[in-house]
Structures are given as structure tokens and as C-alpha cells.
Coordinates of C-alpha atoms in Angstrom, one line a residue:
M863 CA -46.8 -130.2 91.4
A864 CA -46.8 -130.1 87.8
S865 CA -46.6 -133.7 87.4
A866 CA -49.0 -134.4 90.2
G867 CA -51.8 -132.5 88.2
K868 CA -50.8 -133.7 84.8
G869 CA -53.0 -137.1 85.0
S870 CA -56.1 -135.2 86.5
G871 CA -56.7 -132.2 84.1
D872 CA -53.9 -130.0 85.5
N873 CA -55.5 -129.9 88.9
P874 CA -52.8 -130.2 91.5
E875 CA -55.6 -130.8 94.2
E876 CA -56.7 -134.1 92.8
C877 CA -55.1 -137.4 92.9
P878 CA -54.5 -138.4 89.2
A879 CA -55.7 -142.0 89.9
C880 CA -59.1 -141.4 91.8
L881 CA -59.4 -137.8 90.6
T882 CA -60.3 -137.1 94.3
G883 CA -59.0 -134.1 96.3
F884 CA -56.0 -134.6 98.4
D885 CA -56.4 -134.3 102.3
D886 CA -54.1 -134.4 105.2
L887 CA -55.7 -137.3 107.1
V888 CA -57.0 -140.1 104.7
Q889 CA -55.9 -139.2 101.3
R890 CA -52.5 -137.7 101.9
P891 CA -50.4 -137.0 98.7
R892 CA -47.4 -139.1 98.5
T893 CA -44.5 -139.0 96.1
L894 CA -43.2 -141.7 94.0
P895 CA -39.5 -141.9 92.9
C896 CA -40.7 -141.0 89.5
G897 CA -41.8 -137.5 90.7
H898 CA -45.5 -138.1 90.4
T899 CA -47.9 -137.8 93.4
V900 CA -50.7 -140.1 94.5
C901 CA -53.0 -140.4 97.2
T902 CA -52.5 -142.8 100.2
L903 CA -55.5 -144.8 99.5
C904 CA -54.5 -145.3 95.8
I905 CA -51.1 -146.5 96.5
D906 CA -52.4 -149.1 98.8
K907 CA -54.8 -150.3 96.1
L908 CA -51.8 -150.2 93.5
K909 CA -49.5 -152.3 95.6
E910 CA -48.9 -155.8 94.3
Q911 CA -46.0 -158.0 95.3
G912 CA -44.1 -155.3 97.0
R913 CA -44.1 -152.9 94.0
V914 CA -46.5 -150.0 93.0
T915 CA -46.8 -149.0 89.3
C916 CA -47.3 -145.2 88.7
P917 CA -50.6 -144.6 87.1
E918 CA -49.0 -141.5 85.2
C919 CA -45.9 -143.1 83.7
R920 CA -46.5 -146.7 84.4
V921 CA -42.9 -147.0 86.0
S922 CA -42.8 -149.9 88.7
H923 CA -41.2 -148.9 92.1
A924 CA -40.4 -151.0 94.9
V925 CA -42.3 -150.2 98.2
P926 CA -40.2 -148.6 101.0
E927 CA -39.3 -150.7 104.0
G928 CA -41.6 -148.6 106.2
G929 CA -44.5 -149.7 103.8
Q930 CA -45.4 -146.1 102.5
F931 CA -43.9 -143.5 100.2
P932 CA -42.8 -140.1 101.5
V933 CA -45.7 -137.4 102.0
C934 CA -45.3 -134.5 99.6
Y935 CA -45.5 -131.6 102.2
I936 CA -45.3 -129.0 99.5
V937 CA -48.6 -130.2 97.8
E938 CA -50.3 -130.5 101.3
A939 CA -49.3 -126.8 102.1
F940 CA -50.5 -125.7 98.7
I941 CA -53.8 -127.4 99.3
R942 CA -54.4 -126.0 102.6
R943 CA -53.8 -122.5 101.2
M944 CA -56.5 -123.2 98.4
R945 CA -58.9 -124.4 100.9
D946 CA -58.4 -121.4 103.2
V947 CA -58.9 -119.0 100.1
K948 CA -61.9 -120.9 99.3
A949 CA -63.2 -121.0 102.9
A950 CA -62.8 -117.2 103.2
A951 CA -64.8 -116.6 99.8
A952 CA -67.5 -118.8 101.3
A953 CA -67.5 -116.9 104.4
A954 CA -67.6 -113.6 102.7
S955 CA -70.8 -114.4 100.6
P956 CA -72.7 -117.4 102.6
P957 CA -75.1 -119.4 100.6
P958 CA -78.8 -118.5 100.7
S959 CA -79.5 -121.6 102.9
A960 CA -77.3 -120.2 105.6
G961 CA -78.9 -119.4 108.9
K962 CA -82.2 -121.3 108.1
G963 CA -81.4 -124.3 110.4
K964 CA -84.1 -124.6 113.2
G965 CA -84.2 -127.0 116.3
A966 CA -82.0 -128.6 118.4
A967 CA -79.9 -129.8 115.7
G968 CA -79.4 -126.4 114.1
S969 CA -78.4 -124.9 117.6
A970 CA -75.9 -127.9 118.3
G971 CA -74.5 -127.2 114.9
K972 CA -73.7 -123.6 115.6
K973 CA -72.7 -124.1 119.1
G974 CA -70.2 -126.9 118.0
A975 CA -69.0 -124.9 115.1
A976 CA -68.0 -122.0 117.3
G977 CA -64.8 -123.9 118.5
L978 CA -63.6 -125.0 114.9
S979 CA -61.5 -123.6 112.4
K980 CA -62.7 -122.9 108.9
K981 CA -60.8 -125.5 107.3
M982 CA -62.2 -128.0 109.9
R983 CA -65.8 -127.0 109.1
F984 CA -65.2 -127.4 105.5
F985 CA -63.6 -130.8 106.0
L986 CA -66.6 -131.9 108.0
Q987 CA -68.9 -130.7 105.4
E988 CA -66.9 -133.0 102.9
Q989 CA -67.3 -136.0 105.2
E990 CA -70.9 -135.4 105.7
A991 CA -71.6 -135.6 102.0
T992 CA -69.7 -139.1 101.9
V993 CA -71.8 -140.2 104.7
V994 CA -75.0 -139.1 102.8
A995 CA -73.8 -141.1 99.7
A996 CA -73.3 -144.1 101.6
I997 CA -76.6 -143.8 103.4
T998 CA -78.2 -143.5 99.8
A999 CA -76.3 -146.7 98.7
C1000 CA -77.6 -148.5 101.7
Q1001 CA -81.3 -147.5 100.9
E1002 CA -80.9 -148.7 97.6
A1003 CA -79.5 -152.0 98.6
Q1004 CA -82.5 -152.5 101.0
S1005 CA -84.9 -151.6 98.3
Q1006 CA -83.1 -154.3 96.0
M1007 CA -83.1 -156.8 98.8
D1008 CA -86.8 -156.2 99.4
Q1009 CA -87.8 -156.5 95.8
Y1010 CA -85.5 -159.5 95.5
E1011 CA -87.1 -161.1 98.8
A1012 CA -90.6 -160.2 97.5
T1013 CA -89.9 -161.9 94.2
L1014 CA -88.7 -165.1 96.1
T1015 CA -91.6 -165.0 98.3
G1016 CA -94.0 -164.7 95.4
W1017 CA -92.3 -167.9 93.6
D1018 CA -92.6 -169.9 97.0
E1019 CA -96.4 -169.1 97.3
R1020 CA -97.0 -170.0 93.5
Q1021 CA -94.9 -173.1 93.9
Q1022 CA -97.0 -174.3 96.8
Q1023 CA -100.4 -173.9 94.7
L1024 CA -98.6 -175.9 91.9
E1025 CA -97.8 -178.5 94.2
D1026 CA -101.5 -179.2 95.3
S1027 CA -102.2 -180.0 91.7
L1028 CA -99.2 -181.8 90.4
Q1029 CA -98.8 -185.3 92.4
G1030 CA -96.2 -186.6 90.0
L1031 CA -93.9 -183.8 90.3
M1032 CA -94.1 -183.3 94.1
D1033 CA -90.4 -184.4 94.9
Q1034 CA -88.8 -182.0 92.3
S1035 CA -91.3 -178.9 93.4
R1036 CA -90.5 -179.4 97.1
S1037 CA -86.8 -179.3 96.3
S1038 CA -87.2 -176.1 94.4
R1039 CA -89.4 -174.6 97.0
E1040 CA -86.7 -175.5 99.6
L1041 CA -83.9 -173.9 97.7
L1042 CA -85.9 -170.7 97.3
R1043 CA -86.7 -170.7 101.1
Q1044 CA -83.0 -171.1 101.7
E1045 CA -82.4 -168.2 99.5
T1046 CA -85.0 -166.1 101.3
F1047 CA -83.3 -167.2 104.6
R1048 CA -79.9 -165.9 103.1
V1049 CA -81.4 -162.6 102.1
A1050 CA -83.2 -161.6 105.3
P1051 CA -79.9 -161.3 107.4
K1052 CA -78.2 -159.2 104.7
R1053 CA -81.1 -156.8 104.6
K1054 CA -81.3 -156.4 108.2
E1055 CA -77.4 -155.8 108.2
A1056 CA -77.8 -153.1 105.6
K1057 CA -80.5 -151.5 107.6
K1058 CA -78.3 -151.5 110.7
K1059 CA -75.4 -150.0 108.6
E1060 CA -77.7 -147.3 107.7
Q1061 CA -78.7 -146.5 111.2
E1062 CA -75.3 -146.5 112.3
L1063 CA -74.4 -144.1 109.4
Q1064 CA -77.3 -141.9 110.4
A1065 CA -75.8 -141.7 113.9
V1066 CA -72.3 -140.8 112.6
R1067 CA -73.8 -138.1 110.4
E1068 CA -75.4 -136.5 113.7
K1069 CA -71.9 -136.6 115.3
L1070 CA -70.3 -134.8 112.6
R1071 CA -72.5 -131.8 113.3
T1072 CA -71.7 -131.5 116.9
P1073 CA -68.0 -131.5 117.6
A1074 CA -66.7 -128.6 119.7
T1075 CA -63.0 -129.3 119.4
E1076 CA -60.4 -130.3 117.1
Q1077 CA -60.0 -133.6 119.1
E1078 CA -63.6 -134.5 118.8
A1079 CA -63.7 -133.5 115.1
C1080 CA -60.9 -136.0 114.5
M1081 CA -62.6 -138.7 116.4
A1082 CA -65.8 -138.3 114.7
V1083 CA -63.9 -138.4 111.2
S1084 CA -62.1 -141.6 112.4
E1085 CA -65.5 -143.1 113.3
V1086 CA -67.0 -142.0 109.9
V1087 CA -64.1 -143.8 107.9
H1088 CA -64.6 -147.0 109.9
C1089 CA -68.3 -146.8 109.5
I1090 CA -68.2 -146.3 105.7
S1091 CA -65.8 -149.1 105.4
E1092 CA -68.2 -151.6 106.9
A1093 CA -71.1 -150.4 105.2
K1094 CA -69.2 -150.8 101.8
Q1095 CA -68.1 -154.3 102.7
V1096 CA -71.9 -155.1 103.5
L1097 CA -72.9 -153.6 100.1
K1098 CA -70.3 -155.4 98.3
E1099 CA -71.2 -158.8 99.7
C1100 CA -75.0 -158.2 98.8
Q1101 CA -73.9 -157.7 95.4
Q1102 CA -71.5 -160.7 95.4
C1103 CA -73.9 -163.0 96.9
F1104 CA -77.1 -162.3 95.5
P1105 CA -78.8 -163.6 93.2
D1106 CA -77.7 -167.3 93.5
A1107 CA -77.7 -168.4 89.7
G1108 CA -78.1 -172.2 90.6
I1109 CA -81.2 -171.7 92.8
L1110 CA -82.8 -169.4 90.3
T1111 CA -82.2 -171.7 87.4
T1112 CA -83.5 -174.7 89.3
A1113 CA -86.6 -172.7 90.4
R1114 CA -87.2 -171.6 86.7
K1115 CA -86.9 -175.1 85.5
A1116 CA -89.3 -176.6 88.0
R1117 CA -91.9 -173.7 87.6
E1118 CA -92.0 -174.1 84.0
A1119 CA -92.2 -177.9 84.0
S1120 CA -94.8 -177.8 86.7
S1121 CA -97.0 -175.4 84.9
A1122 CA -96.8 -177.5 81.7
A1123 CA -97.9 -180.5 83.6
V1124 CA -101.2 -178.8 84.8
E1125 CA -102.2 -178.8 81.2
A1126 CA -100.6 -182.0 79.8
A1127 CA -99.2 -184.2 82.6
Q1128 CA -98.4 -187.1 80.4
A1129 CA -96.5 -184.9 77.8
V1130 CA -94.6 -183.4 80.8
Q1131 CA -93.7 -186.8 82.3
A1132 CA -92.0 -187.8 79.0
A1133 CA -90.2 -184.4 78.6
L1134 CA -88.8 -184.6 82.2
E1135 CA -86.8 -187.6 81.1
T1136 CA -84.6 -185.4 78.9
V1137 CA -84.7 -182.1 81.1
S1138 CA -81.3 -182.7 82.8
T1139 CA -79.4 -183.4 79.7
E1140 CA -81.1 -181.0 77.0
E1141 CA -81.9 -177.6 78.7
L1142 CA -82.2 -174.6 76.8
R1143 CA -78.8 -173.1 76.3
P1144 CA -78.1 -169.4 76.8
Q1145 CA -77.1 -168.7 73.2
S1146 CA -80.4 -170.4 71.9
V1147 CA -82.6 -168.4 69.7
P1148 CA -84.9 -166.2 71.8
E1149 CA -88.5 -167.7 72.2
E1150 CA -91.2 -168.1 74.6
P1151 CA -90.9 -171.0 77.3
R1152 CA -92.5 -174.3 75.6
P1153 CA -94.4 -176.6 77.9
Q1154 CA -92.3 -179.5 76.5
S1155 CA -88.7 -179.9 76.1
V1156 CA -87.9 -181.1 72.7
P1157 CA -84.8 -183.6 72.3
E1158 CA -82.1 -181.8 70.2
E1159 CA -81.5 -183.3 66.7
P1160 CA -78.0 -184.4 66.0
R1161 CA -75.9 -181.5 64.9
P1162 CA -74.7 -181.8 61.2
Q1163 CA -71.0 -182.3 60.7
S1164 CA -69.4 -178.9 59.5
V1165 CA -68.5 -179.0 55.7
P1166 CA -65.0 -178.1 55.4
E1167 CA -64.7 -174.5 53.8
E1168 CA -62.7 -173.7 50.6
P1169 CA -59.3 -172.3 51.6
R1170 CA -59.4 -168.4 51.5
P1171 CA -56.5 -166.2 50.9
H1172 CA -56.5 -164.6 54.1
S1173 CA -58.0 -166.0 57.5
D1174 CA -60.2 -163.5 59.2
P1175 CA -58.6 -162.0 62.3
E1176 CA -60.0 -163.3 65.4
E1177 CA -62.5 -160.9 67.0
P1178 CA -62.3 -159.9 70.4
R1179 CA -64.5 -161.4 72.8
P1180 CA -66.4 -159.5 75.6
Q1181 CA -64.5 -159.7 78.7
S1182 CA -66.2 -161.3 81.6
V1183 CA -66.7 -159.5 84.9
P1184 CA -63.8 -160.8 87.1
E1185 CA -65.3 -162.9 89.9
E1186 CA -64.2 -162.1 93.5
P1187 CA -64.2 -164.7 96.0
R1188 CA -67.4 -165.2 97.8
P1189 CA -67.2 -164.9 101.6
Q1190 CA -67.5 -168.0 103.6
S1191 CA -71.2 -168.7 104.6
V1192 CA -72.5 -171.0 107.4
P1193 CA -72.5 -174.7 106.3
E1194 CA -75.8 -175.8 104.8
E1195 CA -77.1 -178.7 103.0
P1196 CA -75.6 -179.4 99.6
R1197 CA -77.2 -177.8 96.7
P1198 CA -77.9 -179.2 93.3
Q1199 CA -75.0 -178.4 90.9
S1200 CA -76.3 -175.9 88.4
D1201 CA -75.9 -176.5 84.7
P1202 CA -72.4 -175.5 83.6
E1203 CA -73.7 -173.9 80.4
E1204 CA -76.2 -171.6 82.6
P1205 CA -75.0 -167.8 83.2
S1206 CA -73.7 -167.2 86.6
S1207 CA -74.9 -164.1 88.6
Q1208 CA -71.3 -162.8 88.5
S1209 CA -70.9 -163.0 84.8
V1210 CA -73.5 -160.4 84.0
P1211 CA -72.6 -156.7 83.6
D1212 CA -73.1 -154.3 86.5
F1213 CA -76.8 -154.6 87.0
T1214 CA -79.0 -154.2 90.0
V1215 CA -80.0 -157.5 91.9
M1216 CA -83.3 -157.7 90.1
E1217 CA -81.9 -156.9 86.7
K1218 CA -79.5 -159.7 87.2
V1219 CA -82.4 -162.0 88.3
Q1220 CA -84.2 -161.2 85.0
F1221 CA -80.9 -161.8 82.9
I1222 CA -80.5 -165.4 84.5
L1223 CA -84.3 -166.1 83.9
E1224 CA -84.3 -164.7 80.4
P1225 CA -80.7 -164.8 79.0
S1226 CA -81.9 -164.2 75.3
L1227 CA -83.2 -160.9 74.0
K1228 CA -86.7 -160.5 72.2
A1229 CA -86.6 -158.7 68.9
K1230 CA -89.0 -156.1 70.1
D1231 CA -86.8 -155.2 73.1
F1232 CA -83.8 -154.8 70.8
R1233 CA -85.5 -152.6 68.4
S1234 CA -86.7 -150.5 70.9
L1235 CA -83.5 -150.3 72.7
T1236 CA -84.6 -150.8 76.3
Q1237 CA -82.3 -149.8 78.9
R1238 CA -81.3 -153.4 79.5
T1239 CA -80.6 -153.8 75.9
R1240 CA -78.4 -150.6 76.0
S1241 CA -76.5 -152.0 78.8
L1242 CA -75.9 -155.4 77.4
L1243 CA -74.7 -153.8 74.1
Q1244 CA -72.3 -151.5 75.9
A1245 CA -71.0 -154.5 77.9
G1246 CA -70.5 -156.4 74.4
W1247 CA -72.9 -159.3 75.4
V1248 CA -75.3 -159.1 72.5
F1249 CA -74.8 -161.6 69.4
A1250 CA -76.7 -162.5 66.3
V1251 CA -76.6 -166.2 65.5
Q1252 CA -77.1 -168.1 62.1
Q1253 CA -77.3 -171.9 61.6
V1254 CA -77.2 -173.0 58.3
V1255 CA -77.6 -176.9 57.2
G1256 CA -74.4 -178.4 56.7
Q1257 CA -72.2 -175.6 58.4
R1258 CA -71.2 -174.8 62.0
R1259 CA -73.2 -172.4 64.1
R1260 CA -71.8 -168.9 63.6
H1261 CA -72.3 -165.6 65.4
A1262 CA -71.9 -161.8 64.9
R1263 CA -71.0 -159.4 67.6
I1264 CA -73.6 -156.3 67.9
S1265 CA -72.2 -153.1 69.4
L1266 CA -73.6 -149.7 70.1
E1267 CA -71.9 -146.9 68.4
A1268 CA -73.1 -143.4 68.4
D1269 CA -76.4 -144.7 69.9
R1270 CA -76.9 -147.2 67.1
P1271 CA -76.7 -151.0 66.9
C1272 CA -74.0 -152.1 64.6
L1273 CA -73.6 -155.8 63.5
H1274 CA -70.4 -157.0 62.6
S1275 CA -69.5 -159.8 60.1
L1276 CA -70.4 -163.6 61.2
Q1277 CA -67.7 -165.6 62.8
D1278 CA -67.1 -169.4 63.5
H1279 CA -65.7 -169.0 67.0
P1280 CA -67.4 -170.5 69.9
L1281 CA -70.0 -168.0 71.3
T1282 CA -69.3 -166.4 74.7
L1283 CA -71.0 -168.3 77.7
G1284 CA -74.1 -166.5 78.9
A1285 CA -74.4 -164.1 75.9
A1286 CA -77.7 -162.6 75.1
T1287 CA -78.5 -163.9 71.4
L1288 CA -80.9 -163.0 68.5
Q1289 CA -81.3 -164.7 64.9
V1290 CA -79.4 -162.7 62.2
S1291 CA -82.8 -162.8 60.1
Q1292 CA -84.5 -160.9 63.2
V1293 CA -82.1 -157.7 62.8
V1294 CA -80.4 -157.7 59.5
P1295 CA -82.5 -156.0 56.6
P1296 CA -83.1 -158.7 53.8
S1297 CA -82.1 -156.1 51.2
P1298 CA -81.0 -152.4 50.6
P1299 CA -81.6 -149.7 51.2
C1300 CA -79.5 -149.6 54.4
T1301 CA -75.8 -148.5 55.5
V1302 CA -73.0 -150.8 55.7
F1303 CA -69.4 -150.0 56.8
L1304 CA -65.8 -151.2 56.1
D1305 CA -63.2 -150.6 58.6
L1306 CA -60.0 -149.9 56.6
S1307 CA -56.3 -150.0 57.9
W1308 CA -52.6 -150.0 56.6
P1309 CA -49.2 -150.1 58.1
G1310 CA -48.8 -147.1 60.5
R1311 CA -52.6 -146.3 60.4
A1312 CA -55.3 -147.4 63.0
P1313 CA -58.5 -148.7 61.6
R1314 CA -61.0 -146.1 60.4
R1315 CA -64.6 -146.6 59.3
V1316 CA -66.3 -145.9 55.8
H1317 CA -70.0 -145.7 55.9
I1318 CA -71.7 -146.8 52.6
R1319 CA -75.4 -146.2 51.8
L1320 CA -76.6 -149.0 49.5
S1321 CA -79.2 -148.1 46.9
P1322 CA -82.6 -150.1 46.9
D1323 CA -83.5 -152.7 44.3
T1324 CA -80.1 -153.4 43.1
Q1325 CA -78.6 -156.9 42.8
R1326 CA -75.0 -155.7 43.6
G1327 CA -76.3 -153.8 46.7
R1328 CA -77.7 -157.2 48.0
Q1329 CA -74.5 -159.0 47.4
F1330 CA -72.6 -156.1 49.0
L1331 CA -74.8 -156.3 52.1
Q1332 CA -74.3 -160.1 52.5
L1333 CA -70.5 -159.7 52.0
C1334 CA -70.5 -157.1 54.6
T1335 CA -72.4 -159.5 57.2
G1336 CA -70.9 -162.8 56.0
Q1337 CA -74.3 -164.4 55.6
R1338 CA -73.3 -166.5 52.6
G1339 CA -70.0 -167.6 54.2
P1340 CA -67.5 -165.3 52.7
S1341 CA -67.1 -161.8 53.8
Y1342 CA -65.0 -158.7 53.0
Q1343 CA -63.3 -158.9 56.6
G1344 CA -59.6 -159.7 55.7
T1345 CA -59.7 -158.7 52.1
R1346 CA -57.5 -156.1 50.6
L1347 CA -57.9 -153.2 48.1
F1348 CA -56.1 -154.5 45.1
S1349 CA -55.9 -151.6 42.6
V1350 CA -55.9 -147.7 42.2
L1351 CA -56.7 -146.1 38.9
D1352 CA -55.9 -142.7 37.4
K1353 CA -54.2 -141.9 40.7
G1354 CA -54.0 -138.2 41.6
A1355 CA -55.9 -137.4 38.5
S1356 CA -59.7 -136.5 37.9
G1357 CA -61.7 -139.8 38.0
E1358 CA -59.4 -141.5 40.5
W1359 CA -61.0 -144.8 41.9
V1360 CA -59.9 -147.7 44.0
C1361 CA -61.0 -151.3 43.6
G1362 CA -61.4 -154.2 46.3
G1363 CA -63.7 -156.9 47.5
D1364 CA -62.0 -160.0 45.9
Y1365 CA -62.4 -162.5 48.5
E1366 CA -61.3 -165.3 46.3
S1367 CA -57.9 -164.3 45.2
N1368 CA -57.5 -160.8 46.6
D1369 CA -56.0 -159.4 43.3
G1370 CA -59.2 -158.7 41.0
K1371 CA -59.0 -161.9 39.2
G1372 CA -61.8 -164.0 41.2
K1373 CA -65.2 -164.0 40.2
C1374 CA -66.8 -163.5 43.4
V1375 CA -70.4 -164.0 42.2
L1376 CA -72.7 -165.0 45.1
L1377 CA -76.2 -164.1 43.6
P1378 CA -77.5 -165.1 40.2
G1379 CA -78.4 -162.6 37.5
L1380 CA -75.7 -160.0 38.3
E1381 CA -75.1 -159.8 34.6
V1382 CA -78.7 -158.6 33.9
G1383 CA -79.7 -155.0 34.3
E1384 CA -79.2 -151.8 32.8
C1385 CA -75.7 -150.5 32.3
S1386 CA -74.9 -146.7 33.4
K1387 CA -74.9 -144.2 30.6
L1388 CA -72.2 -141.7 29.8
R1389 CA -72.0 -139.1 32.6
S1390 CA -70.2 -137.5 35.2
Y1391 CA -69.7 -139.2 38.6
Q1392 CA -69.3 -137.6 42.0
A1393 CA -66.5 -138.7 44.7
G1394 CA -67.8 -141.4 46.9
T1395 CA -69.8 -143.3 44.1
V1396 CA -69.6 -147.0 44.6
W1397 CA -70.1 -149.2 41.5
G1398 CA -69.1 -152.5 39.7
W1399 CA -68.7 -153.8 36.2
G1400 CA -69.2 -156.9 34.3
K1401 CA -69.9 -160.2 36.1
Q1402 CA -67.4 -159.8 38.9
G1403 CA -68.7 -159.1 42.4
V1404 CA -65.8 -156.9 43.2
F1405 CA -66.6 -153.1 43.9
S1406 CA -64.9 -149.7 43.0
I1407 CA -65.1 -146.2 44.8
F1408 CA -64.5 -143.0 43.2
T1409 CA -62.2 -140.8 45.3
K1410 CA -62.5 -137.9 42.9
G1411 CA -65.1 -136.7 40.6
G1412 CA -64.9 -137.4 36.8
L1413 CA -66.6 -138.9 33.6
S1414 CA -67.7 -142.4 33.5
V1415 CA -68.1 -144.8 30.7
V1416 CA -71.0 -147.3 29.8
G1417 CA -70.9 -150.6 31.6
R1418 CA -70.7 -149.6 35.2
Y1419 CA -73.4 -150.5 37.7
V1420 CA -73.8 -148.0 40.5
F1421 CA -75.4 -149.4 43.6
G1422 CA -74.2 -147.0 46.7
K1423 CA -72.5 -144.0 47.8
V1424 CA -69.9 -143.3 50.6
V1425 CA -71.7 -141.2 53.1
E1426 CA -69.0 -140.8 55.9
G1427 CA -65.4 -141.4 55.8
L1428 CA -64.5 -140.8 52.1
H1429 CA -61.4 -139.0 53.4
V1430 CA -60.3 -142.4 54.6
V1431 CA -60.6 -144.0 51.0
A1432 CA -58.7 -141.0 49.7
E1433 CA -56.1 -141.5 51.9
A1434 CA -55.7 -145.3 51.1
A1435 CA -55.6 -144.4 47.4
Q1436 CA -52.3 -142.1 48.2
H1437 CA -50.7 -145.0 50.1
S1438 CA -47.5 -146.2 48.6
D1439 CA -48.8 -150.0 48.2
I1440 CA -52.6 -150.1 47.6
M1441 CA -52.4 -154.0 48.4
E1442 CA -51.5 -153.2 51.9
V1443 CA -54.8 -151.7 52.7
T1444 CA -57.0 -154.2 54.6
V1445 CA -60.5 -154.5 55.4
V1446 CA -60.2 -155.2 59.1
D1447 CA -63.7 -155.4 59.7
C1448 CA -67.2 -154.9 58.1
G1449 CA -71.0 -155.1 58.8
V1450 CA -74.2 -153.3 58.7
M1451 CA -75.8 -150.5 60.8
L1452 CA -79.1 -151.6 62.3

């Protein structure tokens, strides 16, 4: 039993995989050969090619010939005793709501409960709670389907009005309207099916209140399990089948083209010749829909970059949601193939139906939504689907991942890797401050140490601070990502400091000057410096950080201070080989 509770917060009553309490009907505790205990439902889900991997110790076991592992009767006996104790305590101090039931339902419940044991009554209450949760889910699905159906119907009506004014685009408009109607016809049966399941669940809920014998109670529970399983399947099909990205994308294109044609028919006719091959991509810079599609200019060839001493480690791309097979539908007329570059409805994070509709129609973010951190923006940031893009003449398009850390957006350094299909995008200039004051970060790591973050607050009105910001974001090309600390001076003594930032040679001999005029400015006077002070010297663009306070000398330019993570820099200074300390990531807090 100790092993059974180990993975679930030392609670032997819960399955360590799903954190749900064991029972003696559906979620019976079963013991694996490794000694850990998992419920029957979780074992069925973990089965793969005749084997089960223990969620506790990750050991793989072959499924027995009977198809199930042995039941752990000791755990069952322990749980029964625990529930009897809880039921006795509940009977000794009934809740305030007890005895307030009125009407036929309350009378039937009391009459039926007279022939049941305390354990069975407790179990029926648990089952009723699961039914209520399933009913709520069905009602939510109906609400989403109602909104989605109303949206489709509204588009249908609007499209019909546009057709009366647009003679040149009648064929395209009719095709779009037909697709919307087909989608509406697909929605209606699912909505009715969800309503039917809700009614069935309501009926099952009533049955749970009236059983008079153990046999009737078991039959009611069996019907509950079957009904909930069917309801979950209906809800799953609703989420998988709706919305249809191809239909919505086609409708959006037709609606925008038709609206533009009302004001400038000749211009729209010319634009329609390129609409099939030059659509706006999901990774395009967010902007309002234009009435005319402008042909894309030839993309300039990328200029080979100068060799760098260390290649930047490839940043992990956001994982797309695995697409489950869609159930077979009734044969229908072939639909136009959707643009392969358009986001699919299954590739967006776990949104509601209407949120997925909005994501498909507006794949890019607006700067005002990003700054206000709307719920949609938060969901995209948490899913790793927001990127800042930068296009420089003569270079490849680059992008930077934006994450959400401690409820604050964080932009990582720009990369040359292809952008993930369907990602929400912003321009780098829309989110990155043009100059300090701001807070940047360096993630330091060395052998045997996981990456840890160092936050640096850059001082305003300093050339070196501007350069440090641009090297953290990679806006000028090079960045601190992949560079190493190359020196530590006065190690262990007062005034200890480390040096880094040489992206050219990684040994402190590179000039690394990006901005003009770095040699111009006032030198710091002789004074004492606190630990965490960030400074540079001469014409070089490298940086230094004091890990211990001490006296300074003339000729140093202070441009920032470590505000969090100074202990990480201090530990790096004590590492046996400072050249092993690497900046594995960098960026700016937005």
C-alpha cells in the first residue's frame, strides 16, 4: 500500500495515475508485478502492444493471458474500512441541507435509501456527482454549438445580401454559401444528439435516487457508466469535427473579396486572379484585412552569415496537439481543398469551438491584445504558439518565441528556423522596447548544472545598454545565445568579477562592436562597486559582472545591474573551468 500511495501524494485511496479514488466496481485496484497499484481504467488506457508501463517506476510489464492484472484485495479492504469510517462520521453529524428535500423526489429518495447500506448510499452520491459533471459538459457543448450555428447562419444571411450586389462574384459566393449550409447541417444533428444525451443523463440521475435494493443500485450504476461513456463520445466528436477549417477559411476569403468588390469592383477582379496562390500566411505580420490582395514581391536571397564560433542550439518548437482520427461521415459532395498553409481546427490549443473559430479567422495577434494580455493571448502564450518575426533586407525571415513566465511575457532570441505552421505572430518592433530601461535575461549552464536565469536591469540612455539589449534579442544578427564566459578575475577575493559576451571569438579578443560611438562617453570615477554591477570597458562590446563588492578604477562604463540570479553568476565564477559556462538562452522581459 505504501507503493500505491507514493505517486498520489501518499494517499493509498487514490490511483497514482488519474488521482481518482479506487472502488470495487469500475476502478478496482490492480497490482503490477513491480508492486505498484493502478486502477483498472488506467491500466486499460496504458495498454500498448500487449504491455503496460507502470506510471510510478516506468517498468514495462507484459499483460497476463486473462487480459487483466490481479486485484489488490488488501487495498480494497482498506478502502472499504476507510469509507465506512467516513460514512459513520457523516451520519453522526448530518449536513445542514439534510432533511430539507420536499416533494415526490425527496420522498422516493428516502424510501429507496431505507434498504441500502451506508456504503452504497455514499457510492450513489459519488455517481450522481459524475452525472452532474457530464450534464454540465453537455450543456456547455450545446451552448457552443448554438453560438457556432448562429455564427454560420449570420454569415449565410450576410453572404446572401452581398450576392444581390455582386454579379461578377456570384459563382464564388454561391459556393461559399453552400459550404456554410453544409456545415450548418452537420452542426444541427450533433447539437440534437448532445441534447438527447443530456436528457438521458437527467433520466439516469433520477434512477440513482430511487433504488431500493443492492441489485437495483448496481443496475443503475451500470446504466450510468454506459450513458456517461456515450455522452463523452458525443462531446469528443463535437470537439473533433467542429469547426471545419477549410470551410471557414473559404468563407472568410469569399466574404472579404465580396465586401471589397462592392466598393471597387474593378480592383477586386484584378486581385482575384492571384487570390488562389498569394493568400495571407498565418505567420504574416498582423494587420487589418485589405480590400485588395497585393502580389508578393520576390523574396531576397539570404546572405551567407559569417562563421560563428558556436552554433546556436536549436530552440524547441511548440508541440502541436495530436490529431485523432475523425469519425466517418455520410458521403457528401467533394469540398475544395484548403490551403496547406492555413491552420487546421485540430492544430490550435484546447479552446472552445468559438475560440477556435476566432483563431482560424484571425491567426495573427494584434499588438493591443498582446499588451493587455487577453485570455486568448494568455492561452496562446502558455501553449507556446506566439512568435515575434523580423524581416531584414538581404536576410532570411527570423522569429523569436514569446513565452509566459511569472505572468509576464518573455521574448527569446531570434532564430533562423522555419516558423511553426499556424502560429500567432507579431512584429519584433511591436513588442521589444527600442532602448533601455528594460530587463533582459541570460540563462547560464555548465556541465552538471541545469540552466538557471539571471535578470539584468539595463540603465537608460547608455550606448552599451542598447547594444546589450540587441545582443540579447539578436536584432542585429549575432546574439549572446551559445557564447561562453571566458574569464574570472580576483577569484575568491574582494572585487571578484567575470567576463563574457565575446560572440566573435569567445575568448575576449573579439571587438564585438555593433553600435557606433561606444568609445564616446564619460568614464566611471574611482569608487566602490556593489556585487551585481554590469559594466564594460574600452571599445569592446563584451560585458563584466561583479560577483563581490570592491573598488573600481577609471575607465569602466556601468550600464546595468543584476536584479535576480546573482548567486548563479557567483556559482559560475567558482566553477573549475569558467570556459564551460555557456549562455544557453537569452532575451528580454516584455
